[in-house]
Coordinates of C-alpha atoms in Angstrom, one line a residue:
Chain Y
X3 CA -82.3 -80.8 -239.1
X4 CA -84.8 -78.4 -240.7
X5 CA -87.3 -76.5 -238.8
X6 CA -90.4 -75.2 -240.4
X7 CA -93.7 -73.8 -239.3
X8 CA -97.1 -75.0 -240.5
X9 CA -100.5 -73.6 -240.4
X10 CA -103.6 -75.9 -239.8
X11 CA -104.7 -76.2 -243.4
X12 CA -101.6 -77.6 -245.0
X13 CA -98.1 -78.9 -244.6
X14 CA -96.5 -77.1 -247.3
X15 CA -93.2 -75.3 -246.7
X16 CA -93.7 -71.6 -245.5
X17 CA -95.1 -69.4 -248.3
X18 CA -92.5 -66.9 -249.7
X19 CA -93.2 -63.3 -249.1
X20 CA -94.8 -61.5 -251.8
X21 CA -92.5 -58.9 -253.1
X22 CA -94.6 -57.3 -255.8
X23 CA -93.6 -53.7 -256.5
X24 CA -90.0 -53.8 -255.2
X25 CA -87.0 -53.1 -257.0
X26 CA -85.8 -56.7 -258.3
X27 CA -82.3 -56.2 -256.8
X28 CA -83.6 -55.0 -253.5
X29 CA -86.1 -57.7 -253.4
X30 CA -83.5 -60.4 -254.0
X31 CA -81.4 -59.1 -251.1
X32 CA -84.5 -58.9 -248.9
X33 CA -85.3 -62.4 -249.8
X34 CA -81.9 -63.7 -249.0
X35 CA -81.8 -61.8 -245.7
X36 CA -85.2 -63.3 -244.9
X37 CA -83.9 -66.7 -245.6
X38 CA -80.9 -66.1 -243.5
X39 CA -83.0 -64.9 -240.6
X40 CA -85.4 -67.8 -240.9
X41 CA -82.6 -70.5 -240.8
X42 CA -80.6 -69.0 -238.0
X43 CA -80.9 -70.6 -234.6
X44 CA -83.0 -69.0 -232.0
X45 CA -85.8 -67.8 -234.1
X46 CA -88.8 -67.2 -232.2
X47 CA -91.5 -69.5 -233.6
X48 CA -94.7 -68.1 -234.7
X49 CA -97.2 -69.0 -231.9
X50 CA -100.1 -69.2 -234.3
X51 CA -98.6 -72.3 -235.9
X52 CA -97.7 -75.9 -234.7
X53 CA -93.9 -76.4 -234.6
X54 CA -92.8 -78.8 -237.1
X55 CA -89.3 -80.3 -237.5
X56 CA -87.9 -83.0 -239.7
X57 CA -85.2 -85.5 -239.3
X58 CA -84.1 -88.7 -241.1
X59 CA -86.3 -90.6 -238.6
X60 CA -89.5 -88.6 -239.3
X61 CA -91.4 -85.5 -238.4
X62 CA -92.1 -84.0 -235.0
X63 CA -95.2 -81.9 -234.5
X64 CA -95.9 -79.8 -231.5
X65 CA -99.1 -77.8 -231.1
X66 CA -100.2 -75.5 -228.3
X67 CA -102.8 -72.8 -228.3
X68 CA -103.2 -70.5 -230.2
X69 CA -102.1 -72.8 -232.9
X70 CA -104.9 -75.0 -234.3
X71 CA -104.9 -78.7 -234.1
X72 CA -104.0 -80.0 -237.5
X73 CA -106.7 -81.8 -239.5
X74 CA -104.0 -84.2 -241.0
X75 CA -100.4 -85.2 -240.1
X76 CA -97.3 -86.1 -242.1
X77 CA -97.3 -89.9 -242.6
X78 CA -93.8 -90.1 -241.1
X79 CA -94.7 -88.5 -237.9
X80 CA -92.8 -89.9 -234.9
X81 CA -93.5 -87.3 -232.3
X82 CA -96.8 -85.6 -231.7
X83 CA -97.6 -83.1 -229.0
X84 CA -101.1 -81.6 -228.6
X85 CA -101.1 -79.9 -225.2
X86 CA -102.9 -77.2 -223.3
X87 CA -105.9 -77.3 -225.4
X88 CA -109.3 -77.9 -223.6
X89 CA -110.0 -81.0 -225.6
X90 CA -112.5 -83.2 -223.7
X91 CA -112.5 -85.8 -226.4
X92 CA -110.1 -86.5 -229.2
X93 CA -111.3 -86.5 -232.9
X94 CA -112.3 -89.8 -234.1
X95 CA -109.4 -91.4 -236.0
X96 CA -107.0 -88.8 -234.5
X97 CA -104.0 -91.1 -235.1
X98 CA -105.1 -92.5 -238.5
X99 CA -102.2 -92.2 -240.9
X100 CA -99.2 -92.1 -238.6
X101 CA -98.3 -95.6 -238.2
X102 CA -94.7 -94.9 -237.1
X103 CA -95.7 -92.7 -234.1
X104 CA -93.4 -93.2 -231.2
X105 CA -94.3 -90.5 -228.7
X106 CA -97.7 -89.0 -228.0
X107 CA -97.9 -86.1 -225.6
X108 CA -101.4 -85.1 -224.7
X109 CA -100.9 -83.3 -221.3
X110 CA -102.9 -80.4 -220.0
X111 CA -106.2 -81.1 -221.9
X112 CA -109.5 -82.1 -220.3
X113 CA -109.8 -85.5 -221.8
X114 CA -112.5 -87.5 -220.0
X115 CA -112.8 -90.5 -222.2
X116 CA -110.5 -92.5 -224.4
X117 CA -111.9 -94.4 -227.3
X118 CA -111.0 -98.1 -226.9
X119 CA -109.7 -98.1 -230.5
X120 CA -107.7 -94.9 -230.1
X121 CA -104.2 -96.5 -230.0
X122 CA -104.8 -99.2 -232.6
X123 CA -103.2 -97.2 -235.4
X124 CA -100.0 -96.7 -233.4
X125 CA -98.4 -100.1 -232.4
X126 CA -95.0 -98.6 -232.3
X127 CA -95.8 -96.1 -229.6
X128 CA -93.1 -96.0 -226.9
X129 CA -94.3 -92.8 -224.9
X130 CA -97.8 -91.9 -223.8
X131 CA -98.1 -88.8 -221.7
X132 CA -101.7 -88.1 -220.4
X133 CA -100.5 -85.8 -217.5
X134 CA -103.2 -83.4 -216.3
X135 CA -106.5 -84.5 -217.9
X136 CA -109.8 -85.6 -216.5
X137 CA -109.7 -89.3 -216.9
X138 CA -111.8 -91.4 -214.4
X139 CA -111.3 -94.8 -216.1
X140 CA -109.6 -96.4 -219.1
X141 CA -111.5 -98.3 -221.7
X142 CA -111.1 -102.2 -221.9
X143 CA -108.5 -103.1 -224.6
X144 CA -106.9 -99.7 -224.9
X145 CA -103.5 -101.1 -224.9
X146 CA -104.3 -104.2 -226.9
X147 CA -101.5 -103.4 -229.5
X148 CA -99.4 -101.4 -227.1
X149 CA -96.7 -104.0 -226.6
X150 CA -93.9 -101.4 -227.3
X151 CA -95.2 -98.9 -224.8
X152 CA -92.3 -98.0 -222.4
X153 CA -93.6 -95.0 -220.5
X154 CA -97.2 -94.4 -219.5
X155 CA -98.0 -91.2 -217.5
X156 CA -101.5 -90.8 -216.0
X157 CA -100.4 -88.3 -213.5
X158 CA -102.9 -85.7 -212.4
X159 CA -106.2 -87.3 -213.5
X160 CA -109.3 -88.3 -211.6
X161 CA -108.8 -92.1 -211.2
X162 CA -110.6 -93.1 -208.1
X163 CA -109.8 -96.9 -208.6
X164 CA -108.0 -99.0 -211.1
X165 CA -108.8 -102.3 -212.7
X166 CA -105.8 -104.4 -213.6
X167 CA -107.5 -105.2 -216.9
X168 CA -107.3 -101.7 -218.0
X169 CA -103.4 -102.1 -218.4
X170 CA -103.5 -105.5 -220.3
X171 CA -101.2 -105.5 -223.3
X172 CA -98.3 -103.4 -221.8
X173 CA -95.7 -106.1 -222.1
X174 CA -92.9 -103.8 -222.2
X175 CA -93.8 -101.2 -219.7
X176 CA -90.8 -99.6 -217.8
X177 CA -92.2 -96.4 -216.3
X178 CA -95.8 -96.2 -214.8
X179 CA -96.9 -93.0 -213.3
X180 CA -100.2 -93.0 -211.5
X181 CA -99.4 -90.1 -209.2
X182 CA -101.7 -87.3 -208.2
X183 CA -105.0 -89.2 -208.7
X184 CA -107.6 -90.2 -206.0
X185 CA -106.8 -93.7 -205.7
X186 CA -107.9 -95.2 -202.4
X187 CA -107.0 -98.7 -203.0
X188 CA -105.3 -100.9 -205.6
X189 CA -106.4 -104.1 -207.2
X190 CA -104.5 -107.4 -206.5
X191 CA -102.0 -108.5 -209.2
X192 CA -101.8 -104.9 -210.6
X193 CA -98.2 -105.4 -211.7
X194 CA -98.2 -109.2 -212.3
X195 CA -97.3 -109.0 -215.9
X196 CA -94.9 -106.0 -215.9
X197 CA -91.7 -107.8 -215.8
X198 CA -89.7 -104.9 -217.1
X199 CA -91.1 -102.3 -214.9
X200 CA -88.4 -100.0 -213.4
X201 CA -90.3 -97.3 -211.8
X202 CA -93.7 -97.0 -210.2
X203 CA -95.1 -93.7 -209.0
X204 CA -98.2 -93.8 -206.8
X205 CA -97.4 -90.7 -205.0
X206 CA -100.0 -88.2 -203.8
X207 CA -103.1 -90.4 -204.0
X208 CA -105.4 -91.4 -201.0
X209 CA -104.1 -95.0 -200.5
X210 CA -104.5 -96.3 -196.9
X211 CA -103.4 -99.9 -197.5
X212 CA -101.5 -101.7 -200.2
X213 CA -102.2 -105.3 -201.4
X214 CA -99.3 -107.3 -199.8
X215 CA -98.5 -108.7 -203.2
X216 CA -98.4 -105.4 -205.0
X217 CA -94.8 -105.6 -206.0
X218 CA -95.0 -109.1 -207.4
X219 CA -94.3 -109.2 -211.1
X220 CA -91.5 -106.9 -212.0
X221 CA -88.1 -108.5 -212.1
X222 CA -86.1 -105.5 -211.2
X223 CA -88.1 -102.5 -209.9
X224 CA -85.7 -99.6 -209.1
X225 CA -87.8 -96.8 -207.9
X226 CA -91.0 -96.8 -205.8
X227 CA -92.7 -93.5 -204.9
X228 CA -95.5 -93.8 -202.4
X229 CA -95.0 -90.4 -200.9
X230 CA -98.3 -88.3 -200.0
X231 CA -100.7 -91.1 -199.2
X232 CA -102.3 -92.3 -196.0
X233 CA -100.5 -95.4 -195.3
X234 CA -100.4 -96.4 -191.6
X235 CA -98.5 -99.5 -191.6
X236 CA -95.4 -100.9 -193.5
X237 CA -95.7 -104.6 -193.5
X238 CA -93.2 -107.4 -193.6
X239 CA -94.1 -108.7 -197.1
X240 CA -94.4 -105.6 -199.3
X241 CA -90.8 -105.2 -200.3
X242 CA -89.8 -108.8 -200.3
X243 CA -90.3 -109.3 -204.0
X244 CA -87.9 -106.5 -204.9
X245 CA -84.5 -107.0 -203.3
X246 CA -82.8 -104.8 -205.9
X247 CA -85.1 -101.8 -205.2
X248 CA -83.0 -98.6 -205.1
X249 CA -85.3 -95.7 -204.3
X250 CA -88.1 -96.0 -201.8
X251 CA -90.0 -92.9 -200.9
X252 CA -92.6 -93.3 -198.0
X253 CA -92.6 -89.7 -196.8
X254 CA -95.7 -87.8 -196.0
X255 CA -97.8 -90.8 -195.0
X256 CA -99.4 -91.6 -191.6
X257 CA -96.9 -94.4 -190.9
X258 CA -97.0 -95.3 -187.2
X259 CA -95.8 -98.8 -187.4
X260 CA -93.0 -100.5 -189.5
X261 CA -92.4 -104.3 -189.3
X262 CA -89.0 -105.4 -188.2
X263 CA -88.3 -107.3 -191.4
X264 CA -89.8 -104.7 -193.8
X265 CA -86.4 -103.7 -195.2
X266 CA -84.8 -107.2 -194.7
X267 CA -84.1 -108.3 -198.3
X268 CA -83.1 -104.9 -199.7
X269 CA -79.6 -105.3 -201.0
X270 CA -79.2 -102.2 -203.1
X271 CA -81.2 -99.4 -201.6
X272 CA -79.7 -96.1 -202.4
X273 CA -82.3 -93.7 -200.7
X274 CA -84.9 -94.3 -198.1
X275 CA -87.3 -91.5 -197.1
X276 CA -89.6 -92.0 -194.1
X277 CA -89.9 -88.3 -193.2
X278 CA -93.0 -86.7 -192.1
X279 CA -94.9 -89.7 -190.8
X280 CA -96.1 -90.7 -187.3
X281 CA -93.2 -92.9 -186.1
X282 CA -92.6 -92.8 -182.4
X283 CA -90.4 -95.9 -182.5
X284 CA -89.1 -98.5 -184.6
X285 CA -88.4 -102.2 -184.0
X286 CA -84.9 -103.5 -183.2
X287 CA -83.3 -105.1 -186.4
X288 CA -85.1 -102.8 -188.8
X289 CA -81.8 -101.3 -189.9
X290 CA -79.6 -104.4 -190.1
X291 CA -79.6 -104.6 -193.9
X292 CA -79.3 -100.8 -194.5
X293 CA -76.4 -98.3 -194.6
X294 CA -72.7 -98.7 -194.2
X295 CA -72.7 -102.4 -193.1
X296 CA -74.5 -103.3 -196.3
X297 CA -73.0 -100.8 -198.4
X298 CA -76.3 -99.1 -199.5
X299 CA -78.0 -95.8 -198.9
X300 CA -75.3 -94.0 -200.7
X301 CA -77.7 -91.1 -201.5
X302 CA -79.0 -90.9 -198.0
X303 CA -81.9 -91.4 -195.7
X304 CA -84.5 -89.2 -194.1
X305 CA -86.3 -89.8 -190.9
X306 CA -87.0 -86.3 -190.0
X307 CA -90.4 -84.8 -189.0
X308 CA -91.5 -87.9 -187.0
X309 CA -92.6 -87.7 -183.3
X310 CA -89.7 -89.9 -182.0
X311 CA -89.9 -91.1 -178.4
X312 CA -86.3 -91.1 -177.4
X313 CA -86.2 -93.8 -174.9
X314 CA -84.5 -97.3 -174.7
X315 CA -86.5 -98.6 -177.5
X316 CA -84.5 -96.6 -179.9
X317 CA -81.2 -98.0 -178.8
X318 CA -80.6 -99.9 -182.1
X319 CA -81.6 -96.9 -184.1
X320 CA -79.0 -94.7 -182.1
X321 CA -76.2 -97.1 -182.9
X322 CA -77.1 -97.1 -186.6
X323 CA -77.6 -93.3 -186.7
X324 CA -74.1 -92.7 -185.4
X325 CA -72.6 -95.2 -187.9
X326 CA -74.4 -93.6 -190.7
X327 CA -74.7 -89.9 -189.8
X328 CA -73.0 -88.6 -192.9
X329 CA -76.0 -89.9 -194.9
X330 CA -78.6 -88.2 -192.8
X331 CA -80.9 -85.7 -194.3
X332 CA -82.3 -82.8 -192.3
X333 CA -80.6 -83.6 -188.9
X334 CA -82.1 -80.3 -187.5
X335 CA -85.6 -81.5 -188.3
X336 CA -85.0 -85.0 -186.8
X337 CA -86.0 -84.4 -183.1
X338 CA -87.4 -86.0 -180.1
X339 CA -91.0 -85.5 -179.3
X340 CA -90.7 -87.2 -175.9
X341 CA -90.1 -88.1 -173.3
X342 CA -90.5 -84.7 -171.6
X343 CA -86.9 -84.5 -170.5
X344 CA -85.7 -84.8 -174.1
X345 CA -88.4 -83.1 -175.9
X346 CA -87.0 -80.9 -178.7
X347 CA -83.5 -82.4 -178.7
X348 CA -81.9 -83.5 -181.9
X349 CA -82.1 -87.3 -182.3
X350 CA -78.6 -87.4 -183.5
X351 CA -77.4 -85.6 -180.4
X352 CA -79.2 -88.1 -178.2
X353 CA -77.9 -90.9 -180.2
X354 CA -74.2 -89.7 -179.8
X355 CA -74.6 -89.4 -176.0
X356 CA -76.1 -92.7 -175.6
Chain T
X204 CA -83.0 -68.8 -198.2
X205 CA -82.6 -71.5 -200.7
X206 CA -81.8 -75.0 -199.1
X207 CA -79.5 -77.1 -201.2
X208 CA -80.2 -80.1 -198.9
X209 CA -83.9 -79.9 -199.7
X210 CA -83.1 -79.4 -203.3
X211 CA -81.0 -82.5 -203.4
X212 CA -84.0 -84.5 -202.2
X213 CA -86.2 -82.9 -204.8
X214 CA -83.6 -83.9 -207.3
X215 CA -83.4 -87.4 -206.2
X216 CA -87.3 -87.9 -206.0
X217 CA -88.4 -86.1 -209.1
X218 CA -85.3 -85.6 -211.5
X219 CA -83.0 -88.6 -211.0
X220 CA -85.0 -91.0 -212.9
X221 CA -84.1 -89.3 -216.0
X222 CA -81.0 -87.2 -215.2
X223 CA -77.6 -87.4 -213.7
X224 CA -75.6 -84.4 -212.4
X225 CA -72.0 -85.5 -211.9
X226 CA -69.1 -84.9 -214.2
X227 CA -69.0 -87.8 -216.7
X228 CA -72.4 -89.0 -215.6
X229 CA -74.4 -90.9 -218.2
X230 CA -77.2 -89.6 -220.3
X231 CA -80.5 -91.4 -219.5
X232 CA -83.9 -90.4 -220.8
X233 CA -82.5 -86.9 -220.2
X234 CA -79.1 -85.5 -220.6
X235 CA -76.4 -85.3 -217.8
X236 CA -76.5 -81.9 -216.4
X237 CA -72.9 -81.3 -215.6
X238 CA -71.8 -77.8 -216.8
X239 CA -75.5 -76.7 -217.0
X240 CA -75.0 -73.2 -215.7
X241 CA -73.8 -70.7 -218.2
X242 CA -74.5 -73.0 -221.1
X243 CA -76.9 -72.6 -223.9
X244 CA -79.9 -74.8 -224.1
X245 CA -79.4 -78.2 -225.8
X246 CA -75.7 -78.4 -225.5
X247 CA -74.8 -81.3 -223.4
X248 CA -72.3 -83.3 -225.6
X249 CA -73.7 -86.6 -226.9
X250 CA -77.4 -86.1 -226.1
X251 CA -80.1 -86.3 -228.7
X252 CA -82.2 -83.1 -228.0
X253 CA -85.4 -82.0 -229.7
X254 CA -85.1 -79.2 -232.2
X255 CA -87.3 -77.2 -229.8
X256 CA -84.7 -77.5 -227.0
X257 CA -81.7 -76.8 -229.2
X258 CA -83.1 -73.6 -230.6
X259 CA -84.7 -72.1 -227.5
X260 CA -81.5 -70.1 -227.4
X261 CA -81.2 -69.0 -223.9
X262 CA -78.4 -69.5 -221.3
X263 CA -79.3 -71.7 -218.4
X264 CA -79.0 -69.8 -215.1
X265 CA -81.1 -69.1 -211.9
X266 CA -83.6 -66.9 -213.7
X267 CA -84.2 -69.1 -216.7
X268 CA -84.2 -72.2 -214.6
X269 CA -86.9 -70.7 -212.3
X270 CA -89.0 -70.0 -215.3
X271 CA -88.5 -73.4 -217.1
X272 CA -88.8 -75.5 -213.9
X273 CA -92.3 -74.1 -213.2
X274 CA -93.7 -75.2 -216.5
X275 CA -91.2 -76.9 -218.9
X276 CA -93.6 -77.4 -221.8
X277 CA -94.6 -73.8 -221.7
X278 CA -91.1 -72.5 -221.7
X279 CA -89.8 -75.0 -224.4
X280 CA -93.0 -75.9 -226.5
X281 CA -92.0 -79.1 -228.3
X282 CA -89.8 -80.6 -225.6
X283 CA -89.9 -84.2 -225.0
X284 CA -89.3 -83.8 -221.3
X285 CA -92.2 -85.2 -219.3
X286 CA -92.3 -83.2 -216.3
X287 CA -95.3 -81.0 -215.2
X288 CA -93.1 -78.6 -213.2
X289 CA -92.6 -77.4 -209.7
X290 CA -95.4 -75.0 -208.8
X291 CA -93.9 -74.0 -205.4
X292 CA -91.3 -71.1 -205.8
X293 CA -89.3 -72.4 -202.8
X294 CA -88.9 -75.8 -204.2
X295 CA -87.6 -74.4 -207.4
X296 CA -85.1 -72.3 -205.6
X297 CA -84.0 -75.2 -203.4
X298 CA -83.5 -77.4 -206.5
X299 CA -81.7 -74.7 -208.4
X300 CA -79.3 -74.1 -205.4
X301 CA -78.5 -77.9 -205.4
X302 CA -78.0 -77.8 -209.2
X303 CA -75.7 -75.0 -209.0
X304 CA -73.4 -76.9 -206.6
X305 CA -73.8 -80.4 -208.0
X306 CA -73.3 -79.6 -211.7
X307 CA -70.0 -77.6 -211.3
X308 CA -66.7 -77.8 -209.4

């Protein structure tokens, strides 16, 4: 692969040094040395220029300040990164002339609005990263031609709500990241058409409740991140549509209540994180389908930093803990908050002596 | 004091979607990380790195990973890794401690 640098105004190969006045023999040596240095690995790129590299598949362009955003792009561009600028808007026709674009990285700008036509020129796009911008909404029809989009990252924007219609067209979506926004609720049927969705990240929002049918739609969701919200209850129905779920993060919520059948259908759960919630007790039968007996939870579980009341109601949990203790994260932080006689004791110790 | 247990959780939550650590683990969106420490950037066999990553030219170790994991796109401009970074120093330390153990024998 060839690595070149480019300035804003043109995409010509780098200009040769002007060697007027040098002895021709010396200048030849100098030029060869220069060529050698430039083609060696590990050359520090000129920060004033976008990074350009070429492969048989096409060109990759990566721009950060102090480089200038190019006015035109090579027609064979497949990867484009324009990041850390303070763009509030993209230039009109920004993606005109790059029909083969596969990856578009626009993180750390200040984009407030996207034109509804902005992605029309790039129907082959597979990755769109909009991390850390200022989006409050998405325009209708944005993803009209985005049937190839696999990964959509809207992390760290200012979305206070979502409309399912904003995401119409994303037939192939596998990874959806909506974390670190200000979502207080989600619309029904959000994931209805996302049959191929594998990961959903809703962490660090302000969600108090979830629509019970939230997870209806994907055929094989693997990872669900809900940590850092304000959920109080985990109901019976939420996880039912996803028996093959592998990773479930519910830590750092306000969960005080988990339904006895909440985990019933989960056949392949590798990790369960319930840490840092308000759980004082859990219903009998909650753990029946988890852990050694079910041959899941191979990566572990975490129930630490909850105000456990270590009474008879935890009998079922005690048995389960003893059987699965090798998979337990943060035993030292998994302690009884009551009753008074057991306050501060390690839950595992109480379980073992039960 | 770096906590490898905490680091393991961070890895599972924030990295495992794209990376494996074990010897012989598969490449996913990102490369398997076995053998990372002491290796130059962009060298996991069989993974298709960006030119930017391959030519960064540093050796992965505690210091370089501390810097990288705070803001990957600043450390390797042109990377295709989508990860905003870990702002908390303690989280990076924990993760690196875990990686040290999990990516070597």
